[in-house]
Coordinates of C-alpha atoms in Angstrom, one line a residue:
X1246 CA 15.8 9.0 -2.2
X1247 CA 15.3 5.7 -4.7
X1248 CA 12.0 5.1 -2.9
X1249 CA 10.7 8.5 -3.0
X1250 CA 11.8 8.1 -6.8
X1251 CA 10.1 5.2 -7.2
X1252 CA 6.8 6.3 -5.5
X1253 CA 7.1 9.4 -7.8
X1254 CA 7.4 7.9 -10.9
X1255 CA 4.5 5.1 -10.0
X1256 CA 2.1 8.4 -9.4
X1257 CA 3.0 9.7 -12.4
X1258 CA 2.2 6.6 -13.9
X1259 CA -1.2 6.4 -13.0
X1260 CA -2.1 10.1 -13.5
X1261 CA -0.9 9.6 -17.0
X1262 CA -3.3 6.4 -17.2
X1263 CA -6.4 8.7 -16.6
X1264 CA -5.3 12.0 -18.8
X1265 CA -4.4 9.3 -21.8
X1266 CA -8.4 8.4 -21.9
X1267 CA -7.6 4.5 -22.0
X1268 CA -6.5 1.8 -19.5
X1269 CA -6.6 -1.2 -21.5
X1270 CA -3.2 -3.1 -21.4
X1271 CA -2.5 -3.7 -25.4
X1272 CA -2.2 -6.0 -27.6
X1273 CA -4.7 -8.2 -29.2
X1274 CA -6.6 -10.9 -27.9
X1275 CA -4.4 -13.1 -30.1
X1276 CA -1.1 -12.1 -28.3
X1277 CA -2.8 -12.3 -24.6
X1278 CA -5.1 -10.4 -22.7
X1279 CA -4.3 -7.9 -19.8
X1280 CA -7.2 -7.4 -17.3
X1281 CA -7.2 -4.0 -15.3
X1282 CA -8.2 -4.3 -12.1
X1283 CA -9.2 -1.2 -9.9
X1284 CA -8.9 -2.0 -5.8
X1285 CA -8.6 -1.0 -2.1
X1286 CA -6.5 -4.6 -1.7
X1287 CA -2.9 -3.7 -0.7
X1288 CA 0.3 -5.1 -2.8
X1289 CA 0.3 -8.4 -1.1
X1290 CA -3.0 -9.5 -1.9
X1291 CA -2.3 -8.0 -5.3
X1292 CA 0.9 -10.4 -5.7
X1293 CA -0.7 -13.6 -4.4
X1294 CA -4.0 -13.4 -6.7
X1295 CA -1.6 -12.7 -9.9
X1296 CA 1.1 -15.3 -9.3
X1297 CA -1.3 -18.0 -8.5
X1298 CA -4.1 -16.9 -11.4
X1299 CA -1.7 -16.9 -14.2
X1300 CA -0.5 -20.1 -12.9
X1301 CA -4.6 -21.0 -13.8
X1302 CA -6.1 -23.2 -16.0
X1303 CA -8.7 -20.5 -16.1
X1304 CA -6.0 -18.1 -17.4
X1305 CA -5.0 -20.2 -19.9
X1306 CA -8.4 -21.0 -21.5
X1307 CA -9.5 -17.2 -21.7
X1308 CA -5.9 -16.1 -22.9
X1309 CA -5.1 -13.8 -20.2
X1310 CA -1.5 -13.2 -19.8
X1311 CA -1.4 -10.3 -17.3
X1312 CA -3.2 -8.6 -14.4
X1313 CA -2.8 -4.5 -14.1
X1314 CA -3.6 -3.9 -10.5
X1315 CA -5.0 -0.2 -10.1
X1316 CA -5.1 0.8 -6.5
X1317 CA -6.7 4.3 -6.2
X1318 CA -9.1 5.8 -3.7
X1319 CA -12.3 5.4 -4.5
X1320 CA -12.9 9.1 -5.4
X1321 CA -11.0 7.8 -8.8
X1322 CA -12.4 5.2 -9.6
X1323 CA -14.8 6.5 -11.8
X1324 CA -12.5 7.6 -14.2
X1325 CA -10.5 4.8 -14.3
X1326 CA -14.1 2.9 -14.9
X1327 CA -14.6 5.7 -17.6
X1328 CA -11.7 4.8 -19.3
X1329 CA -11.9 0.8 -19.6
X1330 CA -11.1 -1.6 -16.5
X1331 CA -12.0 -4.8 -16.1
X1332 CA -13.1 -5.4 -12.8
X1333 CA -13.4 -3.9 -9.3
X1334 CA -12.5 -5.6 -6.5
X1335 CA -12.5 -4.7 -2.3
X1336 CA -12.8 -1.7 -0.7
X1337 CA -16.8 -3.2 0.9
X1338 CA -20.2 -2.7 0.1
X1339 CA -20.5 1.2 0.5
X1340 CA -18.3 1.7 -2.2
X1341 CA -20.0 -0.6 -4.2
X1342 CA -23.5 0.5 -4.1
X1343 CA -22.2 3.4 -4.4
X1344 CA -20.6 2.8 -7.8
X1345 CA -23.9 0.7 -9.1
X1346 CA -26.3 3.6 -7.8
X1347 CA -24.1 5.5 -10.2
X1348 CA -24.1 2.8 -13.4
X1349 CA -20.7 2.3 -13.2
X1350 CA -21.4 -2.1 -12.5
X1351 CA -22.7 -4.1 -15.5
X1352 CA -24.2 -7.0 -14.9
X1353 CA -22.8 -10.3 -14.2
X1354 CA -24.3 -12.6 -17.3
X1355 CA -21.7 -15.7 -17.1
X1356 CA -23.4 -18.7 -16.0
X1357 CA -20.9 -20.5 -13.8
X1358 CA -20.3 -17.4 -11.9
X1359 CA -24.9 -17.0 -11.7
X1360 CA -24.4 -20.4 -10.4
X1361 CA -22.8 -20.1 -7.4
X1362 CA -25.1 -17.8 -6.0
X1363 CA -27.4 -19.7 -3.5
X1364 CA -25.0 -23.0 -3.6
X1365 CA -21.3 -22.0 -2.7
X1366 CA -21.8 -18.5 -2.3
X1367 CA -25.2 -17.2 0.2
X1368 CA -26.7 -14.5 -0.7
X1369 CA -26.4 -12.9 3.4
X1370 CA -25.3 -13.7 6.4
X1371 CA -26.2 -12.5 9.5
X1372 CA -28.6 -10.3 8.2
X1373 CA -26.5 -8.3 5.7
X1374 CA -26.6 -8.5 1.7
X1375 CA -23.6 -10.9 0.3
X1376 CA -24.9 -9.8 -3.5
X1377 CA -26.7 -6.7 -4.9
X1378 CA -29.3 -7.9 -7.0
X1379 CA -31.7 -5.7 -9.2
X1380 CA -34.6 -8.2 -10.4
X1381 CA -32.9 -10.9 -11.9
X1382 CA -29.5 -9.3 -12.7
X1383 CA -26.8 -9.1 -10.5
X1384 CA -24.6 -6.4 -10.0
X1385 CA -21.9 -7.5 -7.6
X1386 CA -20.8 -10.7 -5.5
X1387 CA -19.2 -10.7 -2.2
X1388 CA -15.7 -12.1 -2.5
X1389 CA -14.8 -12.2 1.0
X1390 CA -16.0 -11.1 4.6
X1391 CA -15.5 -8.7 6.8
X1392 CA -16.1 -8.5 11.1
X1393 CA -15.2 -5.7 13.5
X1394 CA -15.2 -5.9 17.3
X1395 CA -12.2 -6.4 20.0
X1396 CA -9.0 -8.3 20.2
X1397 CA -7.3 -9.6 23.7
X1398 CA -4.5 -10.6 25.2
X1399 CA -5.2 -13.2 27.9
X1400 CA -2.4 -13.2 29.5
X1401 CA -2.6 -8.9 29.7
X1402 CA -6.6 -10.2 30.8
X1403 CA -5.2 -12.4 33.5
X1404 CA -2.6 -9.7 35.0
X1405 CA -5.4 -7.5 35.2
X1406 CA -8.1 -9.4 36.4
X1407 CA -10.3 -8.7 34.3
X1408 CA -12.6 -11.1 32.8
X1409 CA -12.7 -11.6 28.7
X1410 CA -14.9 -8.8 27.4
X1411 CA -17.4 -10.5 25.2
X1412 CA -19.8 -6.9 24.3
X1413 CA -19.0 -3.7 23.6
X1414 CA -20.5 -2.2 27.0
X1415 CA -18.2 -4.4 28.8
X1416 CA -14.8 -2.5 28.1
X1417 CA -17.4 0.3 28.9
X1418 CA -17.7 -1.2 32.8
X1419 CA -15.9 0.3 35.6
X1420 CA -13.8 -2.5 35.6
X1421 CA -11.7 -1.3 33.2
X1422 CA -10.8 2.1 34.9
X1423 CA -7.2 1.2 35.4
X1424 CA -4.0 3.1 35.0
X1425 CA -2.0 3.0 32.8
X1426 CA -5.7 2.1 30.6
X1427 CA -5.7 -1.5 29.3
X1428 CA -7.9 -1.2 26.3
X1429 CA -6.9 0.7 22.7
X1430 CA -9.2 2.8 20.1
X1431 CA -7.9 4.8 17.3
X1432 CA -8.4 8.6 16.2
X1433 CA -11.5 8.1 14.0
X1434 CA -9.9 10.4 11.5
X1435 CA -7.0 8.1 11.0
X1436 CA -8.9 5.2 10.8
X1437 CA -11.7 3.7 8.9
X1438 CA -11.9 0.5 10.6
X1439 CA -12.6 2.2 14.1
X1440 CA -15.1 4.6 12.4
X1441 CA -16.9 1.5 11.3
X1442 CA -16.7 0.3 14.8
X1443 CA -18.3 3.7 16.2
X1444 CA -21.4 3.6 14.0
X1445 CA -21.2 0.4 14.3
X1446 CA -22.0 1.2 18.1
X1447 CA -24.4 4.1 17.8
X1448 CA -27.0 2.1 15.4
X1449 CA -26.8 -1.1 17.5
X1450 CA -27.4 1.0 20.7
X1451 CA -29.3 4.0 19.3
X1452 CA -27.3 7.4 19.1
X1453 CA -27.7 9.1 22.7
X1454 CA -26.5 5.6 24.6
X1455 CA -24.5 4.5 21.5
X1456 CA -22.2 7.6 22.9
X1457 CA -23.0 7.3 26.2
X1458 CA -20.9 3.4 25.8
X1459 CA -18.4 5.2 23.6
X1460 CA -17.4 8.0 26.3
X1461 CA -16.7 5.3 28.5
X1462 CA -14.5 3.3 26.1
X1463 CA -13.0 5.8 25.5
X1464 CA -12.0 7.3 29.1
X1465 CA -11.0 3.4 29.4
X1466 CA -8.7 4.1 26.6
X1467 CA -5.4 4.6 25.5
X1468 CA -6.1 6.4 22.0
X1469 CA -3.3 5.3 19.2
X1470 CA -3.3 7.4 15.6
X1471 CA -3.6 4.2 13.6
X1472 CA -5.7 1.1 13.8
X1473 CA -2.6 -1.7 13.1
X1474 CA -0.9 0.3 16.0
X1475 CA -3.4 -0.2 18.7
X1476 CA -3.5 -4.3 16.8
X1477 CA 0.4 -4.3 17.8
X1478 CA -0.1 -3.4 21.3
X1479 CA -2.4 -6.0 21.9
X1480 CA 0.0 -8.4 20.3
X1481 CA 3.1 -6.8 22.6
X1482 CA 1.5 -6.7 25.5
X1483 CA 1.5 -3.3 26.1
X1484 CA -2.7 -3.0 26.3
X1485 CA -5.1 -6.3 27.2
X1486 CA -7.7 -5.5 24.1
X1487 CA -8.4 -3.0 21.5
X1488 CA -10.5 -2.5 18.8
X1489 CA -9.5 -4.6 15.9
X1490 CA -11.5 -5.2 12.6
X1491 CA -11.0 -8.8 12.3
X1492 CA -8.1 -9.9 10.0
X1493 CA -5.8 -7.6 12.4
X1494 CA -7.0 -10.0 14.6
X1495 CA -6.1 -13.4 13.1
X1496 CA -2.8 -11.4 12.4
X1497 CA -2.6 -10.6 16.5
X1498 CA -4.0 -14.8 16.9
X1499 CA -0.3 -15.7 14.2
X1500 CA 1.8 -14.0 15.7
X1501 CA 0.9 -14.6 19.5
X1502 CA -1.5 -17.2 20.9
X1503 CA -2.4 -15.3 24.1
X1504 CA -4.1 -13.4 21.5
X1505 CA -8.0 -13.9 21.1
X1506 CA -10.1 -11.9 18.3
X1507 CA -13.7 -11.3 19.2
X1508 CA -16.5 -10.7 17.7
X1509 CA -19.3 -8.9 20.4
X1510 CA -22.5 -11.2 20.4
X1511 CA -25.5 -9.6 19.0
X1512 CA -23.2 -6.1 18.5
X1513 CA -21.6 -6.1 15.3
X1514 CA -22.2 -6.4 11.4
X1515 CA -20.4 -8.4 8.9
X1516 CA -20.1 -7.2 5.8
X1517 CA -19.1 -8.8 2.7
X1518 CA -16.4 -7.2 0.4
X1519 CA -17.3 -7.3 -3.1
X1520 CA -16.2 -8.0 -6.3
X1521 CA -17.9 -6.6 -9.9
X1522 CA -17.9 -6.5 -13.7
X1523 CA -17.4 -2.9 -14.5
X1524 CA -19.5 -1.1 -17.1
X1525 CA -17.3 -0.3 -19.5
X1526 CA -14.8 -3.7 -19.0
X1527 CA -12.5 -4.0 -22.6
X1528 CA -12.8 -7.7 -21.9
X1529 CA -15.9 -8.5 -20.3
X1530 CA -16.1 -12.6 -20.7
X1531 CA -12.1 -12.7 -19.3
X1532 CA -13.5 -10.5 -16.6
X1533 CA -15.9 -12.8 -15.7
X1534 CA -13.6 -15.9 -15.2
X1535 CA -11.0 -13.9 -13.0
X1536 CA -14.6 -13.0 -10.6
X1537 CA -15.1 -16.8 -11.6
X1538 CA -11.6 -17.6 -10.0
X1539 CA -12.0 -15.5 -7.0
X1540 CA -15.1 -16.7 -6.1
X1541 CA -13.4 -20.5 -6.1
X1542 CA -10.0 -21.4 -6.0
X1543 CA -8.7 -17.8 -5.7
X1544 CA -9.9 -17.8 -2.3
X1545 CA -6.8 -19.3 -0.9
X1546 CA -5.5 -15.7 -1.2
X1547 CA -7.0 -15.5 2.2
X1548 CA -5.7 -18.3 3.6
X1549 CA -2.4 -16.7 3.3
X1550 CA -0.6 -16.0 7.2
X1551 CA 0.2 -12.4 5.6
X1552 CA -3.1 -11.9 4.6
X1553 CA -6.0 -13.7 7.3
X1554 CA -9.2 -13.0 5.7
X1555 CA -12.6 -14.6 6.0
X1556 CA -13.3 -16.1 2.5
X1557 CA -16.7 -15.7 1.0
X1558 CA -17.0 -19.8 -0.5
X1559 CA -16.3 -22.4 2.3
X1560 CA -15.7 -24.8 -0.2
X1561 CA -12.1 -23.8 -0.2
X1562 CA -11.5 -25.1 3.0
X1563 CA -11.5 -28.5 2.4
X1564 CA -9.9 -27.6 -0.6
X1565 CA -6.5 -29.9 -0.9
X1566 CA -3.6 -27.4 -1.6
X1567 CA -1.9 -27.9 -5.1
X1568 CA 2.1 -27.4 -5.6
X1569 CA 1.0 -23.4 -7.6
X1570 CA -0.7 -22.7 -4.3
X1571 CA 1.5 -24.3 -1.7
X1572 CA 4.4 -22.3 -3.9
X1573 CA 2.3 -18.7 -4.0
X1574 CA 0.4 -19.2 -0.5
X1575 CA 2.7 -21.1 1.7
X1576 CA 6.5 -20.3 0.5
X1577 CA 6.6 -24.0 -0.9
X1578 CA 4.3 -25.5 2.3
X1579 CA 1.6 -27.5 3.0
X1580 CA 0.8 -29.4 -0.8
X1581 CA -1.0 -31.8 -0.1
X1582 CA -3.2 -30.9 3.0
X1583 CA -6.6 -29.1 2.8
X1584 CA -6.6 -25.3 3.8
X1585 CA -8.8 -26.3 6.7
X1586 CA -6.1 -28.3 8.0
X1587 CA -3.6 -25.9 8.0
X1588 CA -5.6 -22.6 9.1
X1589 CA -7.9 -24.5 12.1
X1590 CA -8.0 -21.3 13.2
X1591 CA -9.5 -19.5 10.4
X1592 CA -11.6 -21.9 10.0
X1593 CA -12.6 -21.9 13.2
X1594 CA -13.1 -17.7 12.9
X1595 CA -15.1 -18.1 10.1
X1596 CA -17.8 -20.5 11.6
X1597 CA -17.8 -18.3 14.2
X1598 CA -18.5 -15.2 12.1
X1599 CA -21.3 -16.9 10.2
X1600 CA -22.9 -17.8 13.7
X1601 CA -22.9 -14.4 15.1
X1602 CA -25.8 -12.7 15.9
X1603 CA -25.6 -9.3 14.2
X1604 CA -27.0 -5.9 14.0
X1605 CA -29.1 -4.2 11.4
X1606 CA -27.0 -2.2 9.9
X1607 CA -28.1 1.1 7.6
X1608 CA -25.2 2.1 5.1
X1609 CA -27.1 5.3 4.2
X1610 CA -27.6 6.1 7.6
X1611 CA -24.1 5.5 8.6
X1612 CA -22.9 7.9 5.5
X1613 CA -25.1 10.5 6.4
X1614 CA -22.9 11.3 10.0
X1615 CA -19.3 10.1 9.3
X1616 CA -17.9 13.3 8.9
X1617 CA -19.5 14.6 11.8
X1618 CA -19.3 11.4 13.9
X1619 CA -15.5 11.6 13.1
X1620 CA -14.9 15.3 13.8
X1621 CA -17.2 15.1 16.6
X1622 CA -15.6 11.8 18.8
X1623 CA -11.6 13.3 18.4
X1624 CA -12.6 16.7 19.6
X1625 CA -14.4 15.9 22.1
X1626 CA -13.0 11.7 23.0
X1627 CA -9.6 11.7 21.5
X1628 CA -8.5 15.3 21.9
X1629 CA -9.2 16.0 26.3
X1630 CA -8.7 12.1 26.7
X1631 CA -6.5 12.6 29.7
X1632 CA -9.4 14.7 31.3
X1633 CA -11.9 12.7 30.2
X1634 CA -9.9 9.0 31.8
X1635 CA -8.9 11.4 34.8
X1636 CA -12.4 11.8 35.4
X1637 CA -13.6 8.5 35.1
X1638 CA -10.6 7.1 36.9
X1639 CA -11.5 9.3 40.2
X1640 CA -14.8 8.8 40.3
X1641 CA -14.5 5.2 39.8
X1642 CA -12.2 4.6 42.3
X1643 CA -14.0 6.8 45.1
X1644 CA -16.6 4.8 44.4
X1645 CA -14.9 1.2 45.2
X1646 CA -13.3 3.3 48.6
X1647 CA -17.2 3.9 50.0
X1648 CA -16.5 7.8 49.5
X1649 CA -19.7 8.2 47.1
X1650 CA -23.1 6.4 47.2
X1651 CA -24.0 4.1 44.1
X1652 CA -26.8 6.7 43.4
X1653 CA -24.0 10.0 43.8
X1654 CA -21.7 7.0 41.5
X1655 CA -24.6 7.1 38.7
X1656 CA -24.9 10.7 39.1
X1657 CA -21.9 11.7 38.2
X1658 CA -21.0 8.6 35.5
X1659 CA -24.7 10.3 33.9
X1660 CA -23.2 13.6 34.1
X1661 CA -19.5 12.5 32.1
X1662 CA -21.4 11.1 29.6
X1663 CA -23.9 13.7 28.9
X1664 CA -24.2 15.6 25.8
X1665 CA -22.2 18.7 25.8
X1666 CA -23.9 21.9 25.0
X1667 CA -22.3 24.3 22.5
X1668 CA -22.9 27.6 20.1
X1669 CA -23.7 26.7 16.4
X1670 CA -21.5 28.8 14.7
X1671 CA -24.0 29.6 12.3
X1672 CA -26.8 30.0 14.4
X1673 CA -25.5 31.6 17.6
X1674 CA -27.7 28.8 19.4
X1675 CA -26.6 26.3 21.5
X1676 CA -27.7 23.0 20.8
X1677 CA -26.1 19.2 20.8
X1678 CA -25.4 17.1 18.7
X1679 CA -28.4 15.0 18.0
X1680 CA -28.2 12.5 14.7
X1681 CA -30.4 15.3 13.4
X1682 CA -27.6 18.0 13.8
X1683 CA -25.0 15.7 13.0
X1684 CA -26.8 15.1 9.1
X1685 CA -27.0 18.6 9.1
X1686 CA -23.2 19.8 9.2
X1687 CA -22.0 16.3 7.4
X1688 CA -21.2 17.8 4.0
X1689 CA -20.1 21.6 5.6
X1690 CA -17.6 20.4 8.0
X1691 CA -15.1 18.8 5.9
X1692 CA -16.1 21.7 2.8
X1693 CA -15.9 24.5 4.7
X1694 CA -12.5 25.0 6.8
X1695 CA -13.5 27.6 8.9
X1696 CA -17.2 25.8 10.3
X1697 CA -14.8 22.6 11.1
X1698 CA -12.0 24.7 12.9
X1699 CA -15.2 26.9 14.9
X1700 CA -16.7 24.0 15.4
X1701 CA -14.1 21.2 16.8
X1702 CA -12.7 24.7 18.9
X1703 CA -16.5 24.9 20.4
X1704 CA -16.6 20.7 20.8
X1705 CA -13.1 20.3 22.3
X1706 CA -13.7 23.5 24.8
X1707 CA -17.0 22.0 26.2
X1708 CA -15.8 18.8 26.6
X1709 CA -13.1 19.8 28.5
X1710 CA -15.0 22.0 31.0
X1711 CA -17.3 19.0 31.1
X1712 CA -14.8 16.7 32.5
X1713 CA -13.2 19.5 34.5
X1714 CA -16.7 20.0 36.3
X1715 CA -17.4 16.5 36.9
X1716 CA -14.2 16.3 38.9
X1717 CA -15.2 19.1 41.0
X1718 CA -18.6 18.1 42.1
X1719 CA -16.7 14.7 42.4
X1720 CA -14.5 16.6 45.1
X1721 CA -17.1 18.4 46.7
X1722 CA -19.2 15.4 47.4
X1723 CA -16.1 13.4 48.6
X1724 CA -15.1 17.0 50.8

């Protein structure tokens, strides 16, 4: 009861902040500045950043006595920005680009911050921007890196005689057609990181081929409701590999030495996770001082074994750990060592990530189909997953046993992965789920519940019928 009461109080306070029209920390600069930071980062990151920053020379120099973090959904950020929040931190480049386009970000003017760009802070990595500029003005800077791939459990791979996968098509192969499934994925309607992975696949391979590969990955997979459940299943040896965002992979490596995080070669992206000055910042100079800290010594927060994020500033690996940071980040350990000495695996992961060959990724294109993709994936690959899995395993088994030819195997695989035909609820016509169709329905499928229900039912039924037919076709071939 106390937990729910506390959550209720927090929500009430957050709502009252919006209603009041002011989110200043109170008090004049003579009594100390409270910076207000709108964020998507979790409580662990907030706590460590606050503890370390308030003890820093920068906080003392700018008379910053407190940090007030406000973690709210993206849809509520504009309300807090209008009320005078100082800094936006974390949430991915799409969120910050949307804020930039809507004029919610202010250009960074602090020379010390700007001096980092192109020196300690790269302007781009693996073809993806790490800084958002308009002319000479800088509107956001990446504060951390994220990549997307899979985490493997080498002991389980050995047990099941599976090679270490290097690409998405590896985990879509017949080698992974096993009972029970040894790959794990999450329902995209419950996981933003898995949604991003599916968006990467359709952009890396093209819409049609991307969906065929995702169909086979799903056929080889056990479905989990959330992405952390996939990670935990790999750590515990329940499965041999699964989809993960990078810091879930690094956490798995910390908890189980048999685990390894892998970025698919030439088939993924690196995102810069931004920090920015907000347009109505009450304390712009102090806010930019905090941004400078985050981009320099504050990179230490990512080094925590409880956080496991990749830094944007590689200089952090060569910095010595002071007593303050030893206490906050490492529970009193490792004072005097460098971060690279203490976190060699994270340092190697950073090098692997920046050297990884990425794909050109279009965020705008991804946003135009994101909701349609999530619902279609769930209806055709998650809900009827058992039928899909059974049909695929039966096809592979029949081929391995010599009951069908290579040509018949390819024919059945093509049939299994082919796009379904379904009736469009608006026109009554039979259509397929092309990228153009996904764009057309993307907004409506989230806003019109009746339309959503009709489509999802159509998709689920059509997918189930397809998997049944493929199994029947196999049986007719084998007799």
